[in-house]
Coordinates of C-alpha atoms in Angstrom, one line a residue:
M1 CA -0.1 0.0 0.3
D2 CA 1.6 3.0 -1.0
A3 CA 1.7 6.6 1.0
Q4 CA -1.2 8.1 -0.5
G5 CA -3.6 4.9 0.1
R6 CA -2.4 5.2 3.9
G7 CA -5.8 5.7 6.3
R8 CA -8.0 4.4 3.6
A9 CA -8.8 1.0 4.7
D10 CA -12.5 1.0 2.4
N11 CA -12.7 -1.1 -0.5
I12 CA -9.0 -2.5 -0.4
D13 CA -8.5 -5.7 -2.3
P14 CA -6.6 -8.4 -0.3
A15 CA -4.2 -9.2 -3.7
D16 CA -3.3 -5.1 -3.6
Q17 CA -1.9 -5.6 0.1
W18 CA 1.0 -7.7 -0.9
V19 CA 4.0 -5.1 -2.2
L20 CA 7.2 -6.2 -3.3
N21 CA 10.0 -4.7 -0.6
P22 CA 13.0 -3.3 -2.8
D23 CA 15.4 -4.4 0.2
T24 CA 14.8 -7.7 0.7
G25 CA 13.2 -8.6 -3.2
E26 CA 10.4 -10.6 -1.6
Y27 CA 6.9 -9.6 -1.6
E28 CA 5.1 -8.7 2.1
L29 CA 1.8 -8.5 3.4
R30 CA 1.3 -4.6 3.6
L31 CA -2.2 -3.8 5.6
A32 CA -4.1 -1.2 6.1
P33 CA -4.4 -0.4 9.8
S34 CA -7.3 1.2 11.7
A35 CA -4.2 3.2 14.0
A36 CA -0.7 3.9 13.6
Q37 CA 1.9 0.9 13.0
S38 CA 4.9 0.3 14.1
A39 CA 7.7 -1.0 11.5
V40 CA 8.6 -3.9 13.2
P41 CA 6.5 -7.2 14.4
R42 CA 4.4 -6.7 17.3
P43 CA 5.2 -8.9 20.3
R44 CA 3.1 -11.9 21.4
R45 CA 0.3 -11.1 23.6
G46 CA 1.9 -10.9 27.0
A47 CA 5.4 -10.8 26.2
P48 CA 7.4 -7.3 27.2
A49 CA 8.0 -5.2 24.0
R50 CA 11.4 -5.7 22.5
G51 CA 13.7 -3.1 23.8
K52 CA 11.6 -1.5 26.4
G53 CA 12.2 -1.0 30.0
P54 CA 9.5 -1.6 32.8
G55 CA 9.3 1.9 32.9
T56 CA 8.0 2.5 29.4
P57 CA 4.6 3.4 28.6
K58 CA 2.9 1.0 26.9
T59 CA 1.2 1.8 23.4
P60 CA -2.3 1.4 23.4
A61 CA -4.0 -1.3 21.4
P62 CA -5.7 -0.3 18.3
R63 CA -9.5 -1.0 18.6
G64 CA -11.1 -4.4 16.8
P65 CA -9.2 -7.3 15.6
A66 CA -5.6 -7.4 15.7
P67 CA -3.8 -6.9 11.8
E68 CA -2.5 -10.4 12.5
E69 CA -6.0 -11.5 13.1
L70 CA -6.8 -9.9 9.7
A71 CA -3.9 -11.5 8.0
S72 CA -5.2 -14.9 9.1
D73 CA -7.2 -17.1 6.8
T74 CA -10.1 -16.7 9.0
L75 CA -12.5 -14.1 7.8
P76 CA -13.8 -10.6 8.5
G77 CA -15.8 -10.6 11.8
Q78 CA -14.6 -13.9 13.0
R79 CA -11.7 -14.4 15.8
R80 CA -9.2 -17.2 16.0
R81 CA -9.8 -19.9 17.9
R82 CA -7.9 -20.1 21.6
G83 CA -4.5 -22.1 21.2
T84 CA -4.4 -21.7 17.4
P85 CA -0.6 -20.3 16.9
E86 CA -0.2 -16.7 15.8
E87 CA 2.1 -15.4 13.3
P88 CA 4.2 -12.5 13.3
L89 CA 3.4 -9.6 11.2
P90 CA 5.7 -9.2 8.2
G91 CA 8.4 -6.7 8.8
R92 CA 10.6 -5.2 6.4
R93 CA 13.9 -7.4 7.3
R94 CA 14.6 -8.0 10.8
G95 CA 11.7 -10.4 12.2
R96 CA 10.6 -10.9 8.5
T97 CA 8.1 -14.1 8.3
K98 CA 7.4 -15.0 4.3
P99 CA 3.3 -15.5 4.2
R100 CA 2.3 -18.9 3.9
K101 CA 1.5 -20.1 0.5
G102 CA -2.0 -20.9 1.5
K103 CA -2.9 -17.4 2.3
A104 CA -1.3 -16.0 -1.0
K105 CA -3.3 -19.2 -2.5
K106 CA -6.7 -17.7 -1.7
V107 CA -6.4 -14.1 -2.1
L108 CA -5.4 -15.2 -5.7
L109 CA -8.4 -17.3 -6.0
W110 CA -10.4 -14.3 -4.5
T111 CA -9.1 -12.0 -7.1
G112 CA -9.2 -14.6 -9.7
G113 CA -12.5 -15.5 -9.1
G114 CA -14.0 -11.8 -9.3
M115 CA -12.5 -11.3 -12.6
A116 CA -14.1 -14.9 -14.0
F117 CA -17.1 -13.7 -12.5
V118 CA -16.7 -9.9 -14.4
L119 CA -15.5 -11.8 -17.6
V120 CA -18.6 -14.0 -17.9
A121 CA -20.6 -11.1 -17.2
V122 CA -19.2 -9.3 -20.0
T123 CA -19.5 -12.4 -22.1
A124 CA -23.0 -13.0 -21.4
A125 CA -24.1 -9.6 -22.3
G126 CA -22.2 -9.8 -25.4
Y127 CA -23.8 -13.2 -26.7
L128 CA -27.2 -11.4 -25.7
Y129 CA -26.4 -8.6 -27.6
I130 CA -25.9 -10.8 -30.6
K131 CA -28.9 -12.6 -30.2
H132 CA -30.5 -9.0 -30.1
L133 CA -28.8 -7.7 -33.1
E134 CA -29.6 -11.0 -35.0
G135 CA -33.5 -10.6 -34.2
N136 CA -32.9 -7.4 -36.2
V137 CA -32.0 -9.0 -39.5
T138 CA -34.4 -9.7 -42.2
T139 CA -33.4 -13.1 -43.8
T140 CA -35.2 -14.4 -47.4
D141 CA -34.1 -18.3 -48.7
V142 CA -33.7 -17.7 -52.0
G143 CA -32.5 -21.5 -52.7
S144 CA -30.2 -22.4 -55.6
A145 CA -29.9 -18.8 -56.6
G146 CA -27.4 -18.4 -53.7
K147 CA -24.3 -19.9 -51.6
K148 CA -25.5 -22.0 -48.8
G149 CA -22.5 -20.3 -46.7
F150 CA -19.2 -18.0 -46.8
S151 CA -16.1 -18.3 -47.5
K152 CA -13.3 -16.6 -46.3
N153 CA -11.2 -18.4 -48.4
E154 CA -12.8 -17.8 -52.2
A155 CA -13.9 -14.4 -54.3
F156 CA -17.5 -13.7 -53.5
N157 CA -19.9 -12.0 -55.2
I158 CA -22.6 -10.0 -53.4
L159 CA -26.0 -8.4 -54.8
I160 CA -26.6 -4.9 -53.5
I161 CA -30.0 -3.8 -53.6
G162 CA -31.8 -0.6 -53.0
T163 CA -35.8 -0.9 -53.5
D164 CA -38.0 1.8 -54.0
K165 CA -40.6 0.6 -51.6
R166 CA -42.0 2.9 -48.9
T167 CA -41.9 1.1 -45.1
G168 CA -41.8 3.4 -42.1
K169 CA -42.3 7.0 -41.2
G170 CA -41.4 9.8 -43.6
N171 CA -40.8 7.7 -46.7
T172 CA -43.5 9.6 -49.0
G173 CA -42.5 11.9 -51.9
Y174 CA -39.8 9.6 -53.5
G175 CA -40.5 7.2 -56.7
D176 CA -43.3 5.5 -57.3
T177 CA -46.3 5.9 -54.9
G178 CA -47.4 2.0 -53.8
S179 CA -44.2 0.2 -55.3
V180 CA -44.0 -3.3 -54.7
G181 CA -40.5 -2.7 -53.9
H182 CA -38.3 -2.9 -57.5
A183 CA -34.6 -3.5 -57.7
D184 CA -34.2 0.5 -57.8
T185 CA -30.4 0.7 -56.9
D186 CA -28.4 -2.6 -57.9
I187 CA -24.7 -3.3 -57.2
L188 CA -22.8 -6.3 -57.8
L189 CA -19.7 -6.2 -55.6
H190 CA -17.2 -8.5 -56.7
V191 CA -14.3 -9.0 -53.9
A192 CA -11.2 -10.6 -55.1
K193 CA -9.9 -13.9 -53.6
D194 CA -6.6 -12.4 -52.3
R195 CA -8.5 -9.3 -51.1
S196 CA -6.2 -7.0 -53.1
N197 CA -8.9 -5.4 -54.8
A198 CA -12.5 -5.2 -55.7
T199 CA -15.3 -4.0 -58.0
A200 CA -18.4 -2.4 -57.4
L201 CA -20.4 -2.7 -60.6
S202 CA -23.7 -0.7 -61.1
I203 CA -26.6 -2.0 -62.9
P204 CA -29.0 0.4 -64.9
R205 CA -32.3 0.0 -63.7
D206 CA -33.8 0.9 -67.2
L207 CA -31.0 -1.9 -68.6
I208 CA -33.3 -3.9 -70.9
V209 CA -33.3 -7.6 -70.2
N210 CA -34.6 -11.1 -70.1
I211 CA -35.5 -12.2 -67.0
P212 CA -35.6 -16.0 -66.5
D213 CA -38.1 -18.1 -64.9
C214 CA -37.8 -18.1 -61.2
P215 CA -38.4 -20.8 -58.6
T216 CA -39.6 -18.8 -55.7
K217 CA -40.6 -19.8 -51.6
Q218 CA -43.8 -18.9 -50.6
P219 CA -44.9 -17.7 -47.2
D220 CA -46.3 -21.6 -46.4
G221 CA -42.8 -23.1 -47.6
T222 CA -43.8 -24.4 -50.9
T223 CA -41.9 -23.1 -54.4
K224 CA -43.7 -21.6 -57.0
V225 CA -41.9 -21.1 -60.3
I226 CA -42.5 -17.4 -61.3
P227 CA -42.7 -17.0 -65.7
G228 CA -40.0 -15.2 -67.2
T229 CA -40.2 -12.4 -69.2
R230 CA -38.6 -10.9 -72.1
N231 CA -37.4 -7.2 -73.0
V232 CA -38.2 -5.9 -69.8
R233 CA -36.6 -3.6 -67.5
F234 CA -34.0 -4.9 -65.2
N235 CA -35.9 -3.5 -61.8
T236 CA -38.6 -5.4 -62.8
S237 CA -36.7 -8.7 -61.4
L238 CA -37.7 -7.6 -58.1
G239 CA -41.3 -7.0 -56.5
Q240 CA -43.2 -7.6 -60.0
D241 CA -45.3 -10.9 -60.1
G242 CA -43.8 -11.8 -56.4
R243 CA -40.5 -12.0 -57.7
D244 CA -38.2 -11.9 -54.5
P245 CA -33.9 -11.1 -54.8
G246 CA -33.6 -14.5 -55.9
C247 CA -35.1 -13.7 -59.1
T248 CA -32.6 -10.6 -59.5
M249 CA -30.0 -13.0 -58.6
R250 CA -30.8 -14.8 -61.3
T251 CA -31.5 -12.4 -63.6
V252 CA -27.8 -10.4 -62.8
K253 CA -26.4 -14.1 -64.1
E254 CA -28.3 -14.4 -67.2
V255 CA -27.2 -10.6 -68.1
T256 CA -23.4 -11.0 -67.2
G257 CA -22.3 -14.7 -66.8
I258 CA -21.3 -13.7 -63.4
A259 CA -23.3 -15.5 -60.4
P260 CA -24.2 -13.7 -57.2
D261 CA -23.4 -15.5 -54.6
H262 CA -25.7 -13.3 -51.8
F263 CA -27.8 -10.5 -51.9
M264 CA -27.9 -7.6 -49.5
M265 CA -31.3 -5.1 -49.6
A266 CA -32.2 -2.0 -48.3
D267 CA -35.2 0.4 -48.5
F268 CA -35.1 4.0 -48.5
N269 CA -35.0 4.2 -44.6
A270 CA -31.2 2.8 -44.8
V271 CA -29.7 5.6 -46.2
K272 CA -31.3 7.6 -43.7
T273 CA -31.0 5.4 -40.4
L274 CA -26.9 4.4 -41.6
T275 CA -25.8 8.2 -42.0
S276 CA -27.7 9.3 -38.9
A277 CA -25.7 6.7 -37.1
V278 CA -22.4 7.7 -38.5
G279 CA -22.7 11.2 -37.8
G280 CA -23.2 12.1 -41.4
V281 CA -21.1 11.6 -44.6
E282 CA -19.3 14.2 -46.2
V283 CA -20.8 15.1 -50.0
C284 CA -19.2 17.3 -53.0
V285 CA -21.2 19.0 -55.7
G286 CA -19.9 21.2 -58.4
K287 CA -22.8 23.7 -58.4
P288 CA -25.6 24.9 -55.3
V289 CA -28.6 22.8 -56.0
N290 CA -32.0 23.4 -55.3
D291 CA -34.2 20.6 -56.4
K292 CA -37.8 21.0 -55.9
E293 CA -39.0 17.5 -56.4
S294 CA -36.7 15.7 -54.1
H295 CA -36.2 19.1 -51.7
L296 CA -32.3 18.7 -51.8
K297 CA -30.6 21.9 -51.0
L298 CA -26.9 21.9 -51.3
P299 CA -24.1 25.0 -51.7
K300 CA -21.4 24.5 -53.9
G301 CA -18.3 22.6 -52.5
K302 CA -18.6 19.9 -49.6
S303 CA -21.2 19.5 -47.2
V304 CA -22.2 16.9 -44.7
I305 CA -25.4 15.4 -45.0
E306 CA -27.6 12.6 -43.3
G307 CA -31.0 11.9 -42.5
E308 CA -33.7 12.8 -44.9
Q309 CA -30.8 15.1 -46.9
A310 CA -28.7 12.3 -47.4
L311 CA -31.8 10.1 -48.9
A312 CA -32.5 13.2 -51.2
F313 CA -28.9 13.5 -52.4
V314 CA -29.4 9.8 -53.5
R315 CA -32.4 10.0 -55.3
T316 CA -32.1 13.1 -57.1
R317 CA -31.9 13.0 -61.0
H318 CA -32.7 16.5 -61.9
S319 CA -30.1 18.1 -60.2
F320 CA -26.5 16.2 -62.2
G321 CA -25.5 15.4 -65.6
N322 CA -28.7 14.7 -68.2
Q323 CA -30.9 14.3 -65.5
G324 CA -31.0 10.4 -66.6
D325 CA -30.5 7.3 -64.3
L326 CA -26.9 6.9 -65.6
D327 CA -26.0 10.4 -63.9
R328 CA -27.8 9.5 -60.7
I329 CA -26.1 6.4 -60.4
K330 CA -22.4 8.1 -60.8
V331 CA -23.9 10.1 -57.3
Q332 CA -24.8 7.3 -56.0
Q333 CA -21.6 5.6 -56.2
Q334 CA -20.1 9.1 -54.6
F335 CA -22.4 8.8 -51.8
L336 CA -21.6 4.8 -51.2
G337 CA -17.4 5.6 -51.3
A338 CA -18.1 8.5 -49.0
L339 CA -20.2 6.3 -46.6
A340 CA -17.8 3.3 -46.8
R341 CA -14.9 5.8 -45.9
K342 CA -17.0 7.4 -42.6
M343 CA -18.2 3.8 -41.5
T344 CA -13.9 2.8 -41.7
S345 CA -12.9 6.1 -40.1
S346 CA -10.9 6.1 -37.1
D347 CA -13.7 8.9 -35.9
T348 CA -16.3 6.0 -36.2
L349 CA -14.2 3.0 -35.0
T350 CA -13.1 4.7 -31.8
D351 CA -16.7 5.6 -30.7
P352 CA -18.2 2.7 -28.8
G353 CA -21.7 5.2 -29.1
K354 CA -21.2 5.4 -33.0
L355 CA -20.7 2.0 -33.1
L356 CA -23.3 0.6 -31.5
D357 CA -25.6 3.0 -33.2
L358 CA -23.9 1.3 -36.2
A359 CA -24.6 -2.1 -35.7
E360 CA -28.5 -1.3 -34.9
A361 CA -29.0 0.7 -37.7
A362 CA -27.5 -1.7 -39.9
T363 CA -28.8 -4.9 -38.8
K364 CA -32.6 -3.0 -38.9
A365 CA -31.7 -2.1 -42.5
L366 CA -30.9 -5.1 -44.0
T367 CA -32.6 -8.2 -45.3
V368 CA -30.1 -10.6 -46.8
D369 CA -30.2 -14.3 -47.6
T370 CA -30.3 -17.0 -45.2
G371 CA -26.5 -18.0 -46.2
I372 CA -25.4 -15.2 -44.5
G373 CA -28.3 -14.3 -42.1
S374 CA -26.4 -14.2 -39.0
V375 CA -24.4 -11.9 -37.3
S376 CA -20.9 -13.5 -37.1
T377 CA -21.7 -14.3 -40.6
L378 CA -22.4 -10.7 -41.4
K379 CA -19.0 -9.7 -39.4
D380 CA -16.8 -12.4 -41.5
V381 CA -18.0 -10.8 -44.5
A382 CA -17.3 -7.1 -43.3
L383 CA -13.8 -8.4 -42.2
E384 CA -13.3 -9.9 -45.5
L385 CA -14.1 -6.6 -47.3
K386 CA -12.1 -4.7 -44.5
K387 CA -9.1 -5.9 -46.0
V388 CA -9.4 -4.4 -49.3
P389 CA -7.4 -1.3 -49.9
P390 CA -10.3 1.7 -50.4
K391 CA -7.7 2.9 -53.4
N392 CA -8.5 -0.8 -55.1
I393 CA -12.4 -0.5 -54.6
T394 CA -13.2 0.7 -57.9
F395 CA -17.0 1.9 -58.8
T396 CA -18.0 0.9 -62.5
T397 CA -20.9 0.9 -64.6
V398 CA -22.2 -1.9 -67.0
P399 CA -21.0 -0.2 -70.6
V400 CA -24.7 0.8 -72.1
L401 CA -26.4 2.3 -75.2
D402 CA -29.4 3.7 -75.7
N403 CA -32.1 1.5 -76.9
P404 CA -32.3 1.9 -80.3
A405 CA -36.0 0.8 -80.5
E406 CA -37.0 3.8 -79.0
R407 CA -37.9 7.3 -80.4
V408 CA -38.3 8.6 -76.9
K409 CA -35.0 7.3 -74.9
A410 CA -36.3 5.9 -71.9
T411 CA -34.6 2.9 -71.6
V412 CA -30.9 1.4 -72.3
V413 CA -29.3 -2.3 -73.5
L414 CA -25.9 -3.3 -73.2
N415 CA -23.0 -2.3 -75.5
E416 CA -22.3 -5.7 -75.9
Q417 CA -18.2 -5.6 -76.9
P418 CA -17.1 -3.6 -73.7
A419 CA -19.7 -5.0 -71.7
Q420 CA -18.6 -8.8 -72.2
Q421 CA -14.8 -7.3 -71.7
L422 CA -15.8 -5.8 -68.3
F423 CA -17.9 -9.2 -67.3
Q424 CA -15.2 -11.5 -68.3
M425 CA -12.4 -9.6 -66.1
I426 CA -14.9 -9.6 -63.1
N427 CA -15.5 -13.2 -63.7
D428 CA -11.9 -14.1 -63.5
D429 CA -10.8 -12.1 -61.0
V430 CA -8.7 -9.7 -62.8
S431 CA -8.8 -5.8 -60.9
L432 CA -9.8 -2.6 -62.6
S433 CA -7.5 -0.9 -60.0
A434 CA -3.3 -0.6 -60.5
V435 CA -2.9 -3.7 -58.4
K436 CA 0.6 -4.6 -59.1
Q437 CA 1.8 -7.1 -56.9
K438 CA -0.9 -9.0 -56.3
Q439 CA -2.5 -8.9 -59.6
K440 CA -3.1 -12.3 -60.8
Q441 CA -1.0 -13.4 -63.7
E442 CA -0.2 -16.7 -65.3
S443 CA 3.4 -17.6 -64.6
A444 CA 6.0 -17.5 -67.4
A445 CA 5.7 -21.6 -67.4
V446 CA 2.0 -21.4 -67.6
A447 CA 2.4 -19.1 -70.3
A448 CA 4.8 -21.4 -72.4
R449 CA 2.5 -24.1 -72.7
L450 CA 0.6 -21.8 -75.3
K451 CA 4.3 -21.3 -77.4
G452 CA 5.1 -23.8 -80.0
S453 CA 4.1 -25.2 -82.8
R454 CA 0.5 -25.7 -84.0
S455 CA -1.0 -28.5 -85.8
A456 CA -3.9 -28.4 -88.5
A457 CA -7.4 -28.5 -87.5
S458 CA -8.1 -31.6 -89.2
D459 CA -5.3 -33.3 -87.3
I460 CA -6.6 -32.8 -83.9
R461 CA -8.1 -35.8 -82.2
V462 CA -10.4 -34.9 -79.2
D463 CA -13.0 -36.4 -76.9
I464 CA -15.3 -34.0 -75.4
Y465 CA -17.2 -34.3 -72.1
N466 CA -19.3 -32.0 -70.2
G467 CA -17.8 -30.9 -66.8
G468 CA -20.2 -28.7 -65.1
A469 CA -21.4 -26.4 -68.4
P470 CA -24.9 -26.2 -68.9
A471 CA -26.6 -29.3 -70.8
G472 CA -26.0 -29.8 -74.3
S473 CA -22.6 -28.4 -74.3
A474 CA -20.5 -31.1 -75.0
Q475 CA -22.8 -32.0 -78.1
E476 CA -23.1 -28.1 -79.4
T477 CA -19.1 -28.0 -79.2
L478 CA -19.0 -31.3 -81.3
S479 CA -20.9 -29.8 -83.8
W480 CA -19.2 -26.3 -83.9
L481 CA -15.6 -27.9 -83.9
Q482 CA -16.8 -30.4 -86.8
N483 CA -18.9 -28.4 -89.0
N484 CA -17.1 -24.6 -88.3
Q485 CA -13.4 -25.4 -87.7
G486 CA -12.6 -28.5 -89.7
V487 CA -12.1 -30.8 -86.3
E488 CA -13.3 -33.6 -88.0
K489 CA -11.8 -36.4 -85.4
S490 CA -13.9 -35.6 -82.4
S491 CA -16.4 -37.4 -80.3
Q492 CA -19.1 -36.3 -77.8
L493 CA -18.4 -38.8 -75.0
G494 CA -21.5 -37.3 -72.6
N495 CA -20.9 -36.4 -68.5
A496 CA -17.4 -36.0 -67.1
G497 CA -18.7 -37.6 -63.9
K498 CA -16.7 -34.5 -62.5
T499 CA -17.5 -31.0 -61.9
L500 CA -14.8 -28.3 -62.6
G501 CA -14.7 -24.7 -62.1
R502 CA -12.9 -24.2 -65.4
T503 CA -12.9 -25.4 -68.9
T504 CA -9.3 -27.9 -69.6
I505 CA -7.4 -29.6 -72.2
A506 CA -5.6 -32.6 -70.8
Y507 CA -2.5 -33.9 -73.5
S508 CA 0.2 -35.8 -73.5
P509 CA 3.9 -34.4 -74.5
D510 CA 3.4 -35.4 -78.4
Q511 CA -0.2 -34.0 -78.5
A512 CA 1.0 -30.2 -77.3
D513 CA 0.5 -28.9 -81.0
Q514 CA -2.4 -30.4 -81.0
A515 CA -3.6 -29.2 -77.5
R516 CA -2.3 -25.6 -78.9
K517 CA -4.7 -25.6 -81.8
L518 CA -7.6 -26.3 -80.0
A519 CA -7.0 -23.8 -77.4
D520 CA -6.8 -21.3 -80.0
L521 CA -9.8 -22.1 -81.3
M522 CA -11.8 -22.7 -78.3
G523 CA -10.6 -19.0 -76.9
L524 CA -8.7 -21.1 -74.1
P525 CA -5.9 -19.3 -71.7
A526 CA -2.6 -21.0 -71.0
S527 CA -3.6 -22.5 -67.8
A528 CA -6.2 -24.1 -69.3
L529 CA -3.6 -26.6 -70.8
Q530 CA -2.9 -29.7 -68.8
P531 CA 0.1 -31.7 -70.0
G532 CA 0.4 -35.3 -68.8
T533 CA -1.4 -37.7 -70.1
S534 CA -4.4 -38.7 -72.9
E535 CA -6.6 -41.3 -73.3
K536 CA -7.8 -43.5 -76.3
N537 CA -11.0 -43.0 -78.5
A538 CA -13.4 -45.4 -79.9
Q539 CA -11.3 -46.4 -82.4
G540 CA -8.4 -47.1 -79.9
L541 CA -6.1 -43.8 -80.8
P542 CA -4.9 -41.5 -78.7
A543 CA -7.1 -38.5 -78.2
I544 CA -7.0 -35.2 -76.0
V545 CA -9.7 -34.7 -73.6
L546 CA -11.4 -31.4 -73.8
T547 CA -13.9 -31.0 -70.5
L548 CA -15.9 -28.3 -70.5
G549 CA -16.5 -26.7 -67.0
K550 CA -18.5 -24.3 -65.3
D551 CA -17.3 -21.2 -67.0
F552 CA -17.9 -22.6 -70.6
K553 CA -20.2 -19.8 -72.7
G554 CA -20.7 -21.5 -75.4
A555 CA -18.9 -23.0 -78.4
G556 CA -16.8 -19.9 -79.7
V557 CA -16.9 -17.8 -76.7
S558 CA -13.4 -17.1 -75.5
L559 CA -13.0 -17.7 -72.0
T560 CA -9.6 -15.7 -72.4
A561 CA -9.3 -13.0 -70.0
P562 CA -8.6 -9.7 -70.7
T563 CA -6.1 -7.9 -68.9
K564 CA -6.7 -4.3 -69.4
A565 CA -10.6 -2.6 -68.7
P566 CA -12.7 -1.3 -72.1
A567 CA -11.6 1.7 -73.3
D568 CA -13.7 5.0 -72.1
L569 CA -14.9 2.9 -69.0
Q570 CA -16.5 5.4 -66.1
K571 CA -14.5 4.3 -63.0
A572 CA -14.0 6.1 -59.4
T573 CA -12.3 4.3 -56.1
A574 CA -13.6 5.0 -52.8
D575 CA -10.9 6.3 -51.3
K576 CA -11.2 9.8 -53.4
Q577 CA -13.9 12.4 -53.4
V578 CA -15.7 13.6 -56.4
C579 CA -17.5 16.6 -56.7
S580 CA -21.1 15.8 -58.4
T581 CA -22.2 18.0 -61.1

């Protein structure tokens, strides 16, 4: 016990009374006396005080139990039994007695037990809070449209959907009154396997698409197939005719060839509650804004917006660019970048109040698929996304053209060549940002497989198997190779009996020239070539083996990933603020 604490005997932890004596190098018990203590041990009862003669006045005994009684194994308020040997109070050096191990052990057990109780209480409170948060999250079973769980070791795609459905107070004056909740804002977020980069691909709501048949879970547990429709707006993939987010996921795959693994959906309230939870986000406009329809008023330059004003910002169409949906997408991308920066800023992460508000707001705002429906899984998703440097999170938009079938331009269609190039880059985990060290590239040894001579197409002998491609792909490829490419010595042998993620060509060393030619015809990268062994065809002759994987897109459709983004592709990164104009 230090000098400043002398005389304060209340609320003292017994463990705090063991103090290191610098003179001896050992721990001694220092008590909080109710009266002044001598620096030497007290004499036993009835024994004369050491160094004092018969005429020395006696020191009055302190009231209450003697200090050595407090140091004993007895509990406060108990007296030592008569005849129990007493131990002198440990002094500094002379007369010092080491504390018994039993006493120290009991003190440590007492304090350790108290700490354990606190930890159990905190853990229980944390568990209860997590269960509370999970009660906030709404889930939807999308069946085979998404994955059943989340993997930390793979690339992943999450479809982020913002609906125009109104729920809650104050959601009037925006979008279509009485909307069933169409897919008003749609962003396909791809996170690379090595977490070096991510791409946030905005899909225009007015993009003309074909919506496939959608198996949809009903409230009674049954599944209803909602018929697909052709040449309709993308936003009708949700809500229309009872379509659920799984249908929007299926439509994304139909349009882009990229399969979303999961979805996260929010309505108007999410923008208001999330921005308020973090204390507002900073946005920038290149000119003053006074939008009578959205009621957004902002001065030129930077402003901090939250709540209703933030919702007005992302809903405004008539104050930016050509007042269309494509320019609004750019504004929404700017806003999402600003929100991401604020959510991961030290100002937010070091403020427990903001973090709790953010956890409440985020879980209440979201509807997700059952594969990521627990708070612990959502935490894992967030932590994996946090690994991506903001400078390597790229926002872009599907390349589109005005719909040529319309005189009054209201919808858009895919700009096929740059769109397919962009989709393939994302599907093959190629970054749109300037990632150098971690950019996925083929090794020199793999690239060398395509170097060398090529046989004639007529010399290729190949057996074709379906290893995960759509049904009928092997027969389609056989017909295309024989009738269009002159590969007459080819056979279609049905299913491979295994599923492959990527299309491969297996061959023996003496068939390398045939394999290189077939890779050229099929548009396959060097990594598709698998040197090793071949097999014998029906005539007993050696044949290379072409196995069509899940990445197969059709006979003649190249699977070689581009290494550069399409020219004139609109891009923005999450680390930089851009002023909307």
